Short mmCIF file of C-alpha atoms and ligand atoms in Angstrom, two decimals:
data_model
loop_
_atom_site.label_atom_id
_atom_site.label_comp_id
_atom_site.label_asym_id
_atom_site.label_seq_id
_atom_site.Cartn_x
_atom_site.Cartn_y
_atom_site.Cartn_z
CA MET M 1 -0.64 -8.10 0.58
CA HIS M 2 1.42 -10.02 3.63
CA GLU M 3 3.82 -12.97 1.84
CA HIS M 4 2.16 -16.24 2.92
CA HIS M 5 5.14 -18.35 4.49
CA PHE M 6 4.72 -22.31 4.34
CA HIS M 7 5.62 -25.11 6.08
CA GLU M 8 7.20 -22.57 9.22
CA THR M 9 9.56 -24.89 10.75
CA LEU M 10 11.69 -23.21 13.12
CA VAL M 11 15.08 -25.62 13.34
CA ASP M 12 17.78 -24.96 15.72
CA THR M 13 20.47 -22.17 14.98
CA THR M 14 22.87 -22.57 17.44
CA SER M 15 24.66 -23.70 15.85
CA LEU M 16 24.55 -20.86 13.47
CA ASP M 17 25.84 -18.40 16.72
CA LEU M 18 23.39 -16.57 16.10
CA PRO M 19 20.17 -15.63 17.62
CA ALA M 20 17.42 -18.07 17.48
CA THR M 21 14.74 -15.36 16.24
CA THR M 22 17.55 -13.62 14.00
CA PHE M 23 17.10 -16.77 11.05
CA SER M 24 14.75 -19.23 10.85
CA ARG M 25 13.89 -22.45 8.53
CA TRP M 26 11.84 -22.61 6.05
CA ARG M 27 10.54 -25.80 3.49
CA LEU M 28 8.85 -25.95 1.26
CA GLN M 29 7.74 -28.86 -0.84
CA ALA M 30 7.71 -28.76 -5.60
CA GLY M 31 5.86 -26.10 -6.71
CA GLU M 32 5.47 -24.03 -3.53
CA TRP M 33 4.35 -20.33 -3.98
CA LEU M 34 7.01 -18.12 -1.66
CA PHE M 35 5.87 -15.02 -2.32
CA ARG M 36 3.92 -13.31 -5.31
CA GLU M 37 4.82 -10.22 -7.49
CA GLY M 38 3.45 -7.46 -5.67
CA ASP M 39 4.12 -8.40 -1.84
CA VAL M 40 4.91 -6.74 1.26
CA GLY M 41 8.58 -7.76 1.48
CA ASP M 42 10.04 -7.95 4.50
CA CYS M 43 12.80 -10.87 4.36
CA ALA M 44 15.29 -12.23 2.05
CA TYR M 45 16.37 -15.53 2.06
CA LEU M 46 19.05 -17.61 1.50
CA ILE M 47 18.52 -21.16 -0.31
CA GLU M 48 19.95 -24.35 2.05
CA SER M 49 19.33 -27.01 -0.32
CA GLY M 50 17.03 -27.05 -3.48
CA LYS M 51 15.68 -24.96 -6.02
CA VAL M 52 13.86 -21.44 -6.42
CA GLU M 53 12.48 -20.43 -9.64
CA ILE M 54 12.07 -16.78 -9.38
CA PHE M 55 9.62 -15.04 -12.05
CA SER M 56 7.21 -12.34 -13.37
CA GLU M 57 4.05 -12.56 -14.60
CA ARG M 58 3.56 -9.38 -16.10
CA THR M 59 3.41 -9.79 -19.36
CA GLY M 60 -0.09 -12.28 -19.00
CA GLN M 61 2.78 -15.16 -19.00
CA ARG M 62 4.99 -16.77 -16.82
CA GLN M 63 8.24 -15.83 -17.76
CA VAL M 64 11.59 -17.05 -15.43
CA ILE M 65 13.56 -15.17 -14.81
CA ALA M 66 16.38 -17.06 -12.35
CA VAL M 67 16.57 -20.85 -11.13
CA LEU M 68 18.19 -20.98 -7.97
CA GLY M 69 20.40 -23.34 -5.77
CA ALA M 70 21.56 -23.78 -2.80
CA ASP M 71 23.35 -20.37 -1.86
CA ALA M 72 21.97 -17.82 -4.03
CA ILE M 73 20.65 -15.06 -1.79
CA PHE M 74 17.59 -14.00 -3.04
CA GLY M 75 13.92 -11.63 -2.05
CA GLU M 76 17.10 -9.18 -0.67
CA MET M 77 15.54 -6.50 -3.54
CA ALA M 78 12.43 -5.59 -1.53
CA LEU M 79 13.66 -5.79 1.64
CA LEU M 80 16.36 -3.29 1.08
CA GLY M 81 14.43 -1.14 -0.89
CA ASN M 82 11.63 -1.25 1.25
CA ALA M 83 9.71 -1.99 -1.89
CA LEU M 84 7.03 -4.43 -3.17
CA ARG M 85 7.77 -8.25 -4.51
CA ALA M 86 8.76 -7.23 -8.06
CA ALA M 87 8.54 -10.72 -8.74
CA SER M 88 7.75 -13.95 -7.47
CA ALA M 89 9.16 -16.76 -5.95
CA CYS M 90 8.20 -21.06 -6.23
CA ALA M 91 9.39 -23.81 -4.96
CA GLY M 92 11.09 -26.23 -8.20
CA GLU M 93 12.00 -28.97 -5.89
CA PRO M 94 11.63 -29.93 -1.91
CA THR M 95 13.83 -26.59 -0.54
CA VAL M 96 14.80 -25.60 2.22
CA LEU M 97 15.35 -21.97 2.79
CA LEU M 98 16.91 -19.65 5.40
CA ARG M 99 14.89 -16.50 6.18
CA ILE M 100 16.76 -12.93 7.00
CA THR M 101 14.62 -10.48 8.44
CA ARG M 102 13.80 -7.45 8.15
CA GLU M 103 15.31 -6.13 11.49
CA TYR M 104 18.64 -8.33 11.35
CA LEU M 105 18.96 -6.00 8.36
CA ASP M 106 18.17 -3.10 9.79
CA GLU M 107 20.71 -3.57 12.50
CA ARG M 108 22.85 -4.24 10.25
CA LEU M 109 22.19 -0.96 8.06
CA LEU M 110 21.77 0.87 11.19
CA ALA M 111 25.85 0.11 12.36
CA ALA M 112 27.08 0.89 9.20
CA GLU M 113 27.84 4.21 8.11
CA PRO M 114 25.52 6.71 6.33
CA LEU M 115 27.44 6.65 2.60
CA THR M 116 27.23 3.03 2.41
CA ARG M 117 23.63 2.49 3.63
CA HIS M 118 22.58 5.24 1.18
CA LEU M 119 24.85 3.23 -1.75
CA LEU M 120 23.82 -0.09 -0.96
CA ARG M 121 19.76 1.82 -1.24
CA THR M 122 20.66 3.72 -4.68
CA VAL M 123 22.36 0.49 -5.76
CA VAL M 124 18.72 -1.81 -5.61
CA SER M 125 17.01 1.51 -6.66
CA ARG M 126 18.68 1.53 -9.37
CA CYS M 127 18.80 -2.63 -10.36
CA ARG M 128 14.56 -2.45 -9.54
CA GLU M 129 14.15 0.62 -12.65
CA ALA M 130 16.67 -1.21 -15.00
CA MET M 131 14.51 -4.79 -13.70
CA ASP M 132 11.16 -3.01 -15.07
CA ARG M 133 12.34 -1.42 -18.21
CA LEU M 134 13.55 -4.91 -18.79
CA HIS M 135 9.97 -6.38 -18.53
CA GLY M 136 8.49 -3.75 -20.72
CA LEU M 137 7.26 -1.16 -17.52
CA THR M 138 8.76 1.24 -17.97
CA ILE M 139 8.65 2.73 -21.70
CA GLU M 140 10.75 5.67 -21.52
CA PRO M 141 14.16 6.32 -22.17
CA LEU M 142 17.06 5.81 -20.00
CA LEU M 143 17.98 8.70 -20.56
CA GLU M 144 14.90 10.75 -20.37
CA SER M 145 13.96 8.99 -17.10
CA PRO M 146 17.13 9.39 -14.85
CA ALA M 147 16.79 6.73 -11.67
CA GLN M 148 15.56 8.21 -8.44
CA LEU M 149 17.49 8.10 -5.47
CA PRO M 150 15.39 7.08 -3.13
CA LYS M 151 13.06 9.77 -1.42
CA ASN M 152 12.92 11.28 2.17
CA ASP M 153 15.96 9.09 3.11
CA ALA M 154 17.55 10.54 6.06
CA ASP M 155 20.57 8.72 5.55
CA HIS M 156 21.09 9.99 1.92
CA ALA M 157 20.94 13.99 3.58
CA LEU M 158 23.22 12.53 6.33
CA ALA M 159 25.60 11.00 3.97
CA LEU M 160 25.58 13.69 1.09
CA THR M 161 26.28 15.81 4.28
CA ARG M 162 29.73 13.74 5.45
CA LEU M 163 30.29 13.22 1.34
CA ARG M 164 31.04 16.82 1.06
CA VAL M 165 32.94 17.19 4.53
CA GLU M 166 35.41 14.79 4.00
CA GLU M 167 35.80 16.17 0.40
CA SER M 168 36.36 19.98 1.41
CA LEU M 169 38.40 18.39 4.59
CA GLU M 170 41.30 17.12 1.38
CA HIS M 171 40.67 20.69 0.12
CA ALA M 172 41.37 22.15 3.17
CA LEU M 173 44.21 19.27 3.44
CA ALA M 174 45.46 20.72 -0.04
CA GLN M 175 45.18 24.46 0.72
CA SER M 176 46.90 24.65 4.33
CA GLU M 177 43.36 25.57 5.83
CA PHE M 178 44.32 24.34 9.23
CA GLU M 179 45.79 25.84 12.02
CA LEU M 180 47.05 25.23 15.37
CA TYR M 181 45.97 27.22 17.85
CA TYR M 182 48.17 27.24 21.65
CA GLN M 183 46.45 27.19 25.11
CA PRO M 184 49.44 27.60 27.94
CA ILE M 185 49.59 25.29 30.25
CA VAL M 186 51.04 26.82 34.02
CA ASP M 187 53.41 25.60 36.58
CA LEU M 188 50.76 25.91 39.44
CA ARG M 189 54.03 25.48 41.97
CA ALA M 190 55.68 28.44 40.18
CA ALA M 191 53.76 31.19 40.63
CA ALA M 192 51.32 30.26 37.61
CA LYS M 193 54.26 30.70 35.00
CA ILE M 194 53.41 29.35 31.52
CA ALA M 195 55.19 25.41 31.22
CA GLY M 196 54.34 24.79 28.25
CA PHE M 197 50.84 24.64 25.97
CA GLU M 198 48.28 22.56 24.44
CA ALA M 199 48.80 22.70 20.03
CA LEU M 200 44.68 22.52 19.42
CA VAL M 201 43.65 22.28 15.69
CA ARG M 202 41.59 25.04 14.00
CA TRP M 203 40.50 25.56 10.42
CA ASN M 204 40.31 28.42 8.83
CA LYS M 205 37.31 27.48 6.46
CA PRO M 206 37.06 30.77 3.55
CA GLY M 207 34.03 32.53 4.07
CA ARG M 208 33.37 30.84 7.44
CA GLY M 209 35.90 30.53 10.18
CA LEU M 210 36.71 29.23 12.67
CA VAL M 211 35.67 25.71 12.04
CA PRO M 212 36.34 23.75 16.00
CA PRO M 213 37.67 20.40 15.91
CA SER M 214 34.66 18.21 16.93
CA GLU M 215 33.01 19.54 13.88
CA PHE M 216 35.64 17.94 11.32
CA ILE M 217 37.94 15.79 13.83
CA PRO M 218 34.94 12.64 14.00
CA VAL M 219 34.64 12.99 9.93
CA ALA M 220 38.66 12.43 9.48
CA GLU M 221 38.81 10.03 11.97
CA GLU M 222 35.84 7.89 9.91
CA THR M 223 38.22 7.81 7.00
CA ASP M 224 42.35 7.96 6.77
CA LEU M 225 42.43 11.05 6.32
CA ILE M 226 42.96 11.68 9.56
CA HIS M 227 46.39 10.05 9.06
CA ARG M 228 47.93 12.54 6.64
CA LEU M 229 45.66 15.56 9.00
CA GLY M 230 46.56 13.97 12.51
CA ARG M 231 51.11 13.82 10.62
CA TRP M 232 50.24 17.04 9.53
CA ILE M 233 49.35 18.68 13.43
CA LEU M 234 52.17 16.64 14.17
CA GLN M 235 55.06 18.72 12.01
CA ALA M 236 53.57 22.04 13.13
CA ALA M 237 53.06 21.11 16.45
CA ALA M 238 57.37 20.70 16.05
CA ASP M 239 57.45 23.97 14.55
CA GLY M 240 55.03 25.42 16.98
CA LEU M 241 57.74 24.35 19.63
CA LEU M 242 60.77 25.64 18.58
CA ALA M 243 59.29 28.92 17.89
CA LEU M 244 57.90 29.45 21.04
CA GLN M 245 61.39 27.80 22.24
CA ALA M 246 63.11 30.22 20.20
CA GLN M 247 61.19 33.32 22.10
CA VAL M 248 62.88 32.84 25.39
CA ARG M 249 66.17 30.89 24.56
CA ASP M 250 66.94 28.38 26.75
CA GLN M 251 66.74 29.65 30.58
CA THR M 252 63.39 27.84 30.20
CA PRO M 253 62.77 24.48 28.34
CA LEU M 254 58.88 24.40 27.14
CA PHE M 255 56.43 21.84 26.19
CA VAL M 256 54.00 21.42 23.81
CA THR M 257 51.07 18.76 24.21
CA VAL M 258 49.76 17.37 20.96
CA ASN M 259 46.65 15.01 20.94
CA LEU M 260 46.48 11.87 18.59
CA SER M 261 43.90 10.27 17.96
CA ALA M 262 43.08 6.19 18.56
CA ARG M 263 42.57 5.81 15.00
CA GLN M 264 46.37 7.48 14.20
CA LEU M 265 47.67 4.35 16.36
CA GLN M 266 46.84 2.63 13.17
CA ASP M 267 48.49 4.66 10.28
CA ALA M 268 51.93 2.58 9.68
CA GLN M 269 53.64 6.06 8.82
CA LEU M 270 53.57 7.39 12.28
CA LEU M 271 56.43 5.98 13.74
CA PRO M 272 58.91 7.29 10.92
CA GLU M 273 57.08 11.13 11.37
CA LEU M 274 57.60 10.35 14.51
CA ARG M 275 61.24 8.96 14.46
CA GLN M 276 61.92 11.77 12.16
CA ILE M 277 60.22 14.75 14.41
CA ALA M 278 62.71 13.15 17.14
CA GLU M 279 65.63 13.83 15.15
CA ARG M 280 64.45 17.32 14.26
CA LEU M 281 63.82 18.33 18.48
CA LYS M 282 67.36 17.21 19.13
CA GLY M 283 68.28 18.08 22.23
CA GLN M 284 64.60 18.31 22.89
CA ARG M 285 63.75 15.38 25.30
CA GLY M 286 60.41 15.52 26.62
CA ARG M 287 59.72 18.75 25.34
CA LEU M 288 57.18 17.10 23.00
CA LYS M 289 54.24 15.40 24.57
CA LEU M 290 51.53 12.86 22.66
CA GLU M 291 47.74 12.96 24.30
CA LEU M 292 45.99 9.96 24.32
CA THR M 293 42.15 8.73 25.48
CA GLU M 294 42.64 5.49 27.53
CA SER M 295 39.99 4.62 25.89
CA LEU M 296 42.17 3.55 22.90
CA MET M 297 43.63 0.52 25.67
CA ILE M 298 40.64 -1.45 25.30
CA GLY M 299 40.88 -4.80 23.62
CA CYS M 300 44.54 -3.95 22.81
CA VAL M 301 46.24 -2.85 25.61
CA GLU M 302 49.84 -5.20 24.67
CA PRO M 303 50.13 -3.35 21.44
CA VAL M 304 49.49 0.42 23.13
CA GLN M 305 52.04 -0.95 25.34
CA GLN M 306 54.40 -1.99 22.85
CA TRP M 307 53.88 1.84 21.12
CA VAL M 308 53.65 4.02 24.54
CA GLN M 309 57.52 2.71 24.99
CA GLN M 310 58.98 2.85 21.38
CA CYS M 311 57.33 6.49 22.05
CA HIS M 312 59.26 6.39 25.45
CA GLU M 313 62.73 5.87 23.64
CA LEU M 314 62.29 8.39 20.99
CA GLY M 315 62.20 11.04 23.31
CA PHE M 316 57.95 11.91 23.74
CA ASP M 317 56.55 11.78 26.47
CA VAL M 318 52.94 10.70 27.14
CA VAL M 319 50.00 12.00 28.35
CA LEU M 320 46.74 10.66 29.58
CA ASP M 321 44.02 12.59 28.95
CA ASP M 322 40.37 13.97 29.82
CA PHE M 323 40.44 11.36 32.63
CA GLY M 324 38.01 11.36 34.63
CA THR M 325 35.85 10.98 32.17
CA GLY M 326 33.47 7.79 30.63
CA TYR M 327 36.63 7.52 28.57
CA SER M 328 38.61 6.54 31.81
CA SER M 329 39.14 2.89 33.87
CA LEU M 330 40.97 2.74 36.62
CA ALA M 331 42.01 -0.92 35.53
CA TYR M 332 43.85 0.63 32.57
CA LEU M 333 45.39 3.50 34.48
CA HIS M 334 48.35 1.44 36.11
CA ARG M 335 49.26 -0.67 32.27
CA PHE M 336 49.65 2.65 30.17
CA ASP M 337 52.48 4.14 31.59
CA ALA M 338 52.00 7.76 30.90
CA ASP M 339 54.32 10.60 32.15
CA THR M 340 51.24 12.80 33.01
CA MET M 341 47.53 12.51 33.58
CA LYS M 342 45.26 15.23 32.64
CA LEU M 343 42.73 15.80 35.12
CA ASP M 344 39.17 16.68 33.20
CA ARG M 345 37.58 19.97 33.77
CA ALA M 346 34.31 17.41 34.86
CA PHE M 347 36.39 16.87 38.23
CA VAL M 348 37.72 20.23 38.52
CA VAL M 349 33.55 21.80 37.94
CA ALA M 350 32.30 18.99 40.91
CA MET M 351 35.09 19.89 43.02
CA HIS M 352 33.86 22.99 43.61
CA GLY M 353 32.57 23.52 46.84
CA ASN M 354 31.39 19.76 47.16
CA ALA M 355 33.79 17.96 49.76
CA ALA M 356 32.78 14.43 48.83
CA ALA M 357 34.37 15.44 45.18
CA GLU M 358 37.12 16.63 46.50
CA THR M 359 37.41 13.89 48.40
CA VAL M 360 37.88 11.67 44.88
CA VAL M 361 40.21 14.04 42.86
CA ARG M 362 42.27 13.83 46.73
CA GLY M 363 42.31 10.02 45.59
CA VAL M 364 43.01 10.26 42.11
CA ILE M 365 45.74 12.46 42.53
CA ARG M 366 47.78 10.55 45.14
CA MET M 367 47.18 7.68 42.78
CA ALA M 368 48.56 9.48 39.33
CA HIS M 369 51.68 10.70 41.54
CA GLU M 370 52.39 7.07 42.92
CA LEU M 371 51.69 6.00 39.42
CA GLN M 372 55.09 8.71 39.30
CA MET M 373 52.73 10.95 36.72
CA ASN M 374 52.63 14.55 36.98
CA ILE M 375 49.61 15.96 36.28
CA VAL M 376 47.56 18.98 34.54
CA ALA M 377 43.99 20.31 35.61
CA GLU M 378 41.73 21.34 32.88
CA GLY M 379 39.55 23.81 32.31
CA ILE M 380 40.22 26.06 35.29
CA GLU M 381 37.67 29.32 35.30
CA MET M 382 38.12 30.04 38.50
CA PRO M 383 41.45 31.56 40.42
CA GLU M 384 39.69 29.55 43.80
CA SER M 385 39.49 26.13 41.55
CA ALA M 386 43.44 26.91 40.96
CA GLU M 387 44.37 27.91 44.05
CA GLN M 388 42.35 24.29 45.84
CA LEU M 389 44.57 22.18 42.67
CA ARG M 390 47.48 23.48 43.76
CA ALA M 391 46.89 23.03 47.42
CA LEU M 392 45.83 19.83 46.49
CA GLY M 393 49.61 18.97 45.15
CA VAL M 394 48.68 19.43 41.03
CA GLU M 395 52.02 20.40 39.35
CA TYR M 396 49.92 23.15 36.16
CA ALA M 397 46.81 24.06 35.18
CA GLN M 398 45.36 24.89 32.15
CA GLY M 399 42.18 26.72 31.41
CA TYR M 400 40.29 29.88 29.95
CA TYR M 401 41.19 31.82 33.89
CA PHE M 402 45.06 31.87 32.82
CA GLY M 403 44.51 31.86 28.48
CA LYS M 404 42.21 30.78 25.42
CA PRO M 405 44.00 28.68 23.20
CA MET M 406 45.22 31.73 20.76
CA THR M 407 47.45 31.77 17.44
CA LEU M 408 51.11 30.92 17.44
CA ALA M 409 52.02 34.97 17.56
CA ALA M 410 50.01 35.37 20.52
CA ALA M 411 51.50 32.86 22.75
CA ARG M 412 54.79 34.08 21.72
CA ALA M 413 53.61 37.44 22.62
CA LEU M 414 52.65 35.94 25.51
CA LEU M 415 56.24 34.84 26.78
P1 C2E Q 1 40.98 17.87 24.44
O1 C2E Q 1 41.90 17.93 23.63
O2 C2E Q 1 40.37 17.59 26.22
O3 C2E Q 1 40.99 20.23 24.28
C1 C2E Q 1 40.26 21.14 25.61
C2 C2E Q 1 39.19 21.33 24.82
O4 C2E Q 1 39.21 22.42 25.96
C3 C2E Q 1 39.66 22.88 23.76
O5 C2E Q 1 38.60 22.60 22.76
C4 C2E Q 1 40.21 23.93 24.58
O6 C2E Q 1 39.43 24.82 24.01
C5 C2E Q 1 38.92 23.57 25.66
N1 C2E Q 1 38.95 24.74 26.84
C6 C2E Q 1 40.07 24.52 27.29
N2 C2E Q 1 39.85 25.81 28.73
C7 C2E Q 1 38.74 25.52 28.93
C8 C2E Q 1 38.20 26.23 29.91
O7 C2E Q 1 38.55 26.70 31.27
N3 C2E Q 1 36.84 25.66 30.17
C9 C2E Q 1 36.26 24.91 28.88
N4 C2E Q 1 34.82 25.09 29.26
N5 C2E Q 1 37.25 24.93 27.93
C10 C2E Q 1 38.06 24.82 27.99
P2 C2E Q 1 38.81 22.29 21.62
O8 C2E Q 1 40.23 22.98 20.91
O9 C2E Q 1 37.40 22.79 20.69
O10 C2E Q 1 39.12 20.98 21.65
C11 C2E Q 1 37.73 19.52 21.53
C12 C2E Q 1 38.97 18.66 21.14
O11 C2E Q 1 39.12 18.61 19.81
C13 C2E Q 1 40.31 18.28 22.11
O12 C2E Q 1 39.49 18.38 23.83
C14 C2E Q 1 40.19 16.88 21.82
O13 C2E Q 1 40.14 15.87 21.87
C15 C2E Q 1 39.73 17.56 20.26
N6 C2E Q 1 41.86 17.84 18.99
C16 C2E Q 1 41.68 19.13 19.51
N7 C2E Q 1 43.03 19.10 18.56
C17 C2E Q 1 43.56 17.85 18.28
C18 C2E Q 1 44.46 17.97 17.37
O14 C2E Q 1 45.00 18.01 17.15
N8 C2E Q 1 44.41 16.53 17.33
C19 C2E Q 1 42.96 15.31 17.91
N9 C2E Q 1 43.33 14.39 17.01
N10 C2E Q 1 42.00 15.86 18.82
C20 C2E Q 1 42.36 17.63 18.20
CA1 CA Q 2 43.96 17.43 24.94
CA1 CA Q 3 41.31 16.99 27.39
#
């Protein structure tokens, strides 16, 4: 049965800065029941004032488990474990409670990442089991009955997959299983001569082949792994740049662009690493370019501006990646102080045979130029697109039409 709530009194919760529906206050007289063992638990409680007794009657007599006072939380186990109340609760004196609803908790849990969620539920289920044992309901010794993990839990599978990917990424970093591929960026003003390359990371996973970044970068980004992987990528890209440049000697200065995750900006070791790379690239200023998306400006314009300035002082150019996707907004464009704008493939595709889209692209190009940025058009798959963009004044282009991402050796052979 569902537990009963007595004296439901909704009070003003505005002072708590929470929606009124989230929390409601309950008043109980001394001796009033809040819930009984076996009830469906659909909320947890915080004691505002008064006393609550938690007890079990399983053995036939009332066995007090705890007497709780102000600030204590109880009833959370049934809520977290999606289970029935394992004990009863009764007010020991006039008591005021704050109710924490299932909806509120679900919302919170949904916002947490799967592993946290899963660990929480595992802890709860183990606790319950220990409690059952305490009350003499389970007689088998602990070792013979390993605690059950919550069953049929999608989080369980998700958490384990995530955990395994993280573990194998750690391993991959230690075993040097990552490799940078290089995709040519051509100069549209110079008969599509190669001007540089974008470095794109791949994972050479034994037994699985090349894993694309979309499958592991987001996982790495959820932990500090992206810091170490990101620094490795930067060093490898600098190596790549030096090797590519050696191929053409000093005749043509080449550049390499590297992708940076927004989260890497929180890495305290990133700047020292960049400083060290800048020293390695002595005399090669502007040859390594850092690609960032505008999304990282949201909510922290000034620190990012400062960071961009430091990169400039070290001799790195900054590239605004994916312009034209949901991540970009004109509001931040002029504050980003990028040297290059990468026009997203979505623009290039939309423009094909569509006069209205071409007008938009024309506007974007003019704007970028007025902000002193040069432009790289991404995802060029057809010669007509390249010609159209060249005619519109776009400086550089990149795409399968000019070359797919390739190994360093293949990129050197191209030069
Ligand atoms: P991105 O920075 O926008 O990189 C361009 C992506 O478009 C690459 O996918 C590239 O292979 C693909 N591409 C290039 N030309 C064409 C084309 O003509 N048509 C189509 N359909 N696609 C094209 P990739 O290598 O799978 O990388 C995907 C994303 O993963 C990148 O998008 C970037 O956001 C991220 N990424 C790649 N390497 C790194 C890295 O080293 N560090 C970080 N933080 N992120 C990376
Ligand atoms: Ca990029
Ligand atoms: Ca891009």
